mmCIF file of C-alpha atoms in Angstrom:
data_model
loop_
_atom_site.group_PDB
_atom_site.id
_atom_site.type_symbol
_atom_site.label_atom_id
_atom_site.label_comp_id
_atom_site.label_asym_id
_atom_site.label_seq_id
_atom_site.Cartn_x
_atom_site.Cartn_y
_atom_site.Cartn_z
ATOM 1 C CA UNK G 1 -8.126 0.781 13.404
ATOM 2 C CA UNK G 2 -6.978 -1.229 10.350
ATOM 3 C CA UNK G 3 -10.079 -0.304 8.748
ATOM 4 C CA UNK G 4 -9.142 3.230 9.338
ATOM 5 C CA UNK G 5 -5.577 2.924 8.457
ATOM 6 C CA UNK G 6 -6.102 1.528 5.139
ATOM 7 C CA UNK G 7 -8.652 3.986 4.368
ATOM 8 C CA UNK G 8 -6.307 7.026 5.123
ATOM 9 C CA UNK G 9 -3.394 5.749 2.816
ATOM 10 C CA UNK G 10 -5.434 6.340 -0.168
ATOM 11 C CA UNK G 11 -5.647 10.292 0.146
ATOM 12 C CA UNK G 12 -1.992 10.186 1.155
ATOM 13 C CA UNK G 13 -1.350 8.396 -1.998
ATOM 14 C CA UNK G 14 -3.814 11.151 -3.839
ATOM 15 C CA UNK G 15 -2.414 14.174 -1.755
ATOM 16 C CA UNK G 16 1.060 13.156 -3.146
ATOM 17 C CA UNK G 17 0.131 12.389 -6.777
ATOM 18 C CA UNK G 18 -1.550 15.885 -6.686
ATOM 19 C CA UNK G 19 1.133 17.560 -5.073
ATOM 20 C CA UNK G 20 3.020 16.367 -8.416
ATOM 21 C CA UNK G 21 1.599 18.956 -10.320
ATOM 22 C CA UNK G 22 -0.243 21.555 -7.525
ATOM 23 C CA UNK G 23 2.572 21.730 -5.282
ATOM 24 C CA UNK G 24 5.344 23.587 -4.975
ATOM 25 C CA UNK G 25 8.064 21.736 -6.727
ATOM 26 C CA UNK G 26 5.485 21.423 -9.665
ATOM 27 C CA UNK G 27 6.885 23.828 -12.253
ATOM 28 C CA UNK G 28 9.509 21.161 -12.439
ATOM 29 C CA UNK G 29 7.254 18.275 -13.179
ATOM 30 C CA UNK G 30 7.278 16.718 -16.575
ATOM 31 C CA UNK G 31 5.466 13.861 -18.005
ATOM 32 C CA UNK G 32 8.588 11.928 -16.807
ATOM 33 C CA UNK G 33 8.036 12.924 -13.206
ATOM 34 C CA UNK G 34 4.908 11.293 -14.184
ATOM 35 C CA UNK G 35 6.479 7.849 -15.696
ATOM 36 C CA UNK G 36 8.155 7.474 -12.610
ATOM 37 C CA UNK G 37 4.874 8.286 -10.562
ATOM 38 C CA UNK G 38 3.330 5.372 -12.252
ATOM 39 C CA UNK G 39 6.425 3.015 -12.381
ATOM 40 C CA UNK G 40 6.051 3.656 -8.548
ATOM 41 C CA UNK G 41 2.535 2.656 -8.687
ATOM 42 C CA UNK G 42 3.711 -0.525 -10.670
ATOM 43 C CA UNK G 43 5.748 -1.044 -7.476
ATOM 44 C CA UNK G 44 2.672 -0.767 -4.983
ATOM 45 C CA UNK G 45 0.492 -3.463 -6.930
ATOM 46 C CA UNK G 46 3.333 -5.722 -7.231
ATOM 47 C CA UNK G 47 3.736 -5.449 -3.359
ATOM 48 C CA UNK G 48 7.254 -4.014 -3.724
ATOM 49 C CA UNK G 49 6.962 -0.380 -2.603
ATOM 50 C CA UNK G 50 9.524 2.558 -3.085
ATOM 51 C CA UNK G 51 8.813 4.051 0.225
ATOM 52 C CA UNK G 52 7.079 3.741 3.535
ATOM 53 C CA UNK G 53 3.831 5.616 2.424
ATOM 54 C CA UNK G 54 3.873 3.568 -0.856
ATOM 55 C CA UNK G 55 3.976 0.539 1.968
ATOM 56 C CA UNK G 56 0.977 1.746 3.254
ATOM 57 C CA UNK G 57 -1.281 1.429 0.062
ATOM 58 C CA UNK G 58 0.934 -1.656 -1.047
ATOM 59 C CA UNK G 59 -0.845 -3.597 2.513
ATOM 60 C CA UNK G 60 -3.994 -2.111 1.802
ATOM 61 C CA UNK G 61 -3.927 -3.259 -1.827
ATOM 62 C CA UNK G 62 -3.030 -7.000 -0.223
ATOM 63 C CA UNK G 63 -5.757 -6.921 2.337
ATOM 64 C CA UNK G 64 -8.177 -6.283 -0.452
ATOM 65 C CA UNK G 65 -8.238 -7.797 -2.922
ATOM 66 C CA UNK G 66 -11.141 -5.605 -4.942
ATOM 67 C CA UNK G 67 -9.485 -2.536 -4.961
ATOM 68 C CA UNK G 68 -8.441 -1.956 -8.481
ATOM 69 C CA UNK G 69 -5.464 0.054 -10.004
ATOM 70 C CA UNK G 70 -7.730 1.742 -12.985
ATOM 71 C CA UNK G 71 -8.704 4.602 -10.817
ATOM 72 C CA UNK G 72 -5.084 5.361 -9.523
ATOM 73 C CA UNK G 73 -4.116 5.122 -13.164
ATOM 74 C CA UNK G 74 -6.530 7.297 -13.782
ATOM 75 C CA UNK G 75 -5.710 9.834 -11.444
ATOM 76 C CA UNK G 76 -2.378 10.332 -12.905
ATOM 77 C CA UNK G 77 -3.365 10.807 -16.251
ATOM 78 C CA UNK G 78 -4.825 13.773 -14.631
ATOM 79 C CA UNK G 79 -2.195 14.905 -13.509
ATOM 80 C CA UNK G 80 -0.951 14.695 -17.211
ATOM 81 C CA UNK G 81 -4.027 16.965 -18.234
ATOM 82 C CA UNK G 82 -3.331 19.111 -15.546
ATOM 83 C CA UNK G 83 0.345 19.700 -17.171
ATOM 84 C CA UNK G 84 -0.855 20.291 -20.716
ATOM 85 C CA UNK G 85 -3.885 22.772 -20.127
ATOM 86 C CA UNK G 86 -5.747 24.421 -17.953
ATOM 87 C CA UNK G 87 -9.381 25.141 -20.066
ATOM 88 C CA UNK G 88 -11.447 22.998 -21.231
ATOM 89 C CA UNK G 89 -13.856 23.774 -24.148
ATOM 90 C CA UNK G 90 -16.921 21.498 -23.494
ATOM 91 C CA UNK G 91 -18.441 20.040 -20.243
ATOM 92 C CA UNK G 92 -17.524 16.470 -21.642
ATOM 93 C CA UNK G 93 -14.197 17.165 -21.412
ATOM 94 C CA UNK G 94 -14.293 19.047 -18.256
ATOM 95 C CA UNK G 95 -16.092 16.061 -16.686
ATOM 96 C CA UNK G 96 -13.358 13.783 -18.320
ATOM 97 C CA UNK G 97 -10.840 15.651 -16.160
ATOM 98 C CA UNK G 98 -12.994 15.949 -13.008
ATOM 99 C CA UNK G 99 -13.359 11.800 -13.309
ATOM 100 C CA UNK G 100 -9.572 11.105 -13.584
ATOM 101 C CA UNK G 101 -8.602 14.102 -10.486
ATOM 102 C CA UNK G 102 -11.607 13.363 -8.132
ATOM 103 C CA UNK G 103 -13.981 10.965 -9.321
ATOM 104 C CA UNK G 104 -11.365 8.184 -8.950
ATOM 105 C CA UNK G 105 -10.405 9.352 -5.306
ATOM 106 C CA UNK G 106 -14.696 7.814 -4.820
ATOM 107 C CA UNK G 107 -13.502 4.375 -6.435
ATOM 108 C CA UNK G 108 -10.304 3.598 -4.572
ATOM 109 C CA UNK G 109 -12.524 3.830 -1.583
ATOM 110 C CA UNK G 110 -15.316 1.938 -2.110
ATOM 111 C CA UNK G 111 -13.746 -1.431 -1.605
ATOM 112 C CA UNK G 112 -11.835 -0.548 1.686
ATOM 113 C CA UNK G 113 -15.418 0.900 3.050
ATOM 114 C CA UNK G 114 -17.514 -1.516 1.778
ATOM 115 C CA UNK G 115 -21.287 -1.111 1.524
ATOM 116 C CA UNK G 116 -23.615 -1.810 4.593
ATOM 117 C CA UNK G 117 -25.188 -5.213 4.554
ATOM 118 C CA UNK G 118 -28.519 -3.981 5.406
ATOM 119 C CA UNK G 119 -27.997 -1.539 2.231
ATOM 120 C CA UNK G 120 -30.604 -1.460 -0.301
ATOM 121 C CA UNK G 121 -28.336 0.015 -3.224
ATOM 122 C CA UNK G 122 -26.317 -2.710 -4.994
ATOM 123 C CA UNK G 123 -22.726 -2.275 -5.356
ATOM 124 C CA UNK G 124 -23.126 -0.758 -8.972
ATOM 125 C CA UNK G 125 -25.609 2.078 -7.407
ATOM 126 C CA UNK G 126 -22.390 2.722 -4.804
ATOM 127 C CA UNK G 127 -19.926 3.019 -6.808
ATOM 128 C CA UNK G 128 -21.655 5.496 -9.098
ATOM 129 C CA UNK G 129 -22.529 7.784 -5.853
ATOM 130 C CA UNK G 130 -18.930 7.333 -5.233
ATOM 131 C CA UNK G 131 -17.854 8.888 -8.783
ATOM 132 C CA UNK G 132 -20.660 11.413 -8.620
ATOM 133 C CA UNK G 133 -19.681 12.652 -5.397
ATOM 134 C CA UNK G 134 -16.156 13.005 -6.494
ATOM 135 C CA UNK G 135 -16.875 14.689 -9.463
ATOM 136 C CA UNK G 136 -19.435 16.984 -8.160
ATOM 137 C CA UNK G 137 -16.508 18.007 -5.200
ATOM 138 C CA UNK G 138 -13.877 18.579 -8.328
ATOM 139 C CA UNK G 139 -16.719 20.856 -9.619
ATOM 140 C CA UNK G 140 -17.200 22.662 -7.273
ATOM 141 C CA UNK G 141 -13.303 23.454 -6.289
ATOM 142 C CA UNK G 142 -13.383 24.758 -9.756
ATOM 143 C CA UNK G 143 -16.314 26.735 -9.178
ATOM 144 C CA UNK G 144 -14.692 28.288 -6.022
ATOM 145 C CA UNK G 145 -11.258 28.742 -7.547
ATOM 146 C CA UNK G 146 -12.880 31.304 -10.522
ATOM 147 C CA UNK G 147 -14.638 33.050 -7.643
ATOM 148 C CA UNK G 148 -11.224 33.429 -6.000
#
């Protein structure tokens, strides 16, 4: 269950950064929002959350040890992309945003879910499926969205 639990309060903490700019207070958000979004975030790795959900990651960041802030950083610079356009002119800037709005999601993970010990694929080789997958999922919500 604590396995479980921990796992879960990383897409609540990525639902919520998302919802920052997707949701629908978002035409108010400004890159301030967004200071105080990551001055929040300051709070969780410090172990002194804002709220109850920010208590959440703020254990699971405690209980291990490996999971590293880069990604969540990451994820809301995204958000800051996601406030100043919309296209993006070449794939390597495309892939740029997928990384920082879904790829990272894959590396906050990968520490709480570990890799099997009878696993073949070093940790290196997981954490790159891990991105992949996350960027490949960003990809195709795109995809679907211009079908839409």
């Amino acid at each position: 269950m604590w396995l479980l639990t921990s796992w879960m309060c990383r897409p609540v903490w990525c639902r919520r950064t998302d919802e920052l700019v997707d949701g629908p207070n978002a035409a108010h958000t400004s890159a301030l929002a967004l200071d105080r979004w990551e001055s929040r975030l300051d709070g969780v790795f410090a172990g002194r959350p804002y709220d109850m959900l920010d208590a959440a990651l703020a254990d699971a960041v405690a209980a291990f040890p490996a999971v590293d802030e880069r990604p969540f950083r990451d994820m809301v610079q995204g958000m800051r992309m996601d406030l100043a356009k919309s296209r993006y002119a070449t794939f390597d800037e495309l892939y740029l945003y997928c990384y920082r709005v879904a790829g990272t999601v894959g590396l906050m993970t990968v520490p709480v879910m570990g890799v099997s010990p009878g696993s073949q694929a070093g940790v290196e080789t997981v954490y790159a499926g891990a991105l992949a997958l996350g960027v490949a999922n960003q990809l195709t919500n795109i995809l679907r969205d211009v079908g839409e």
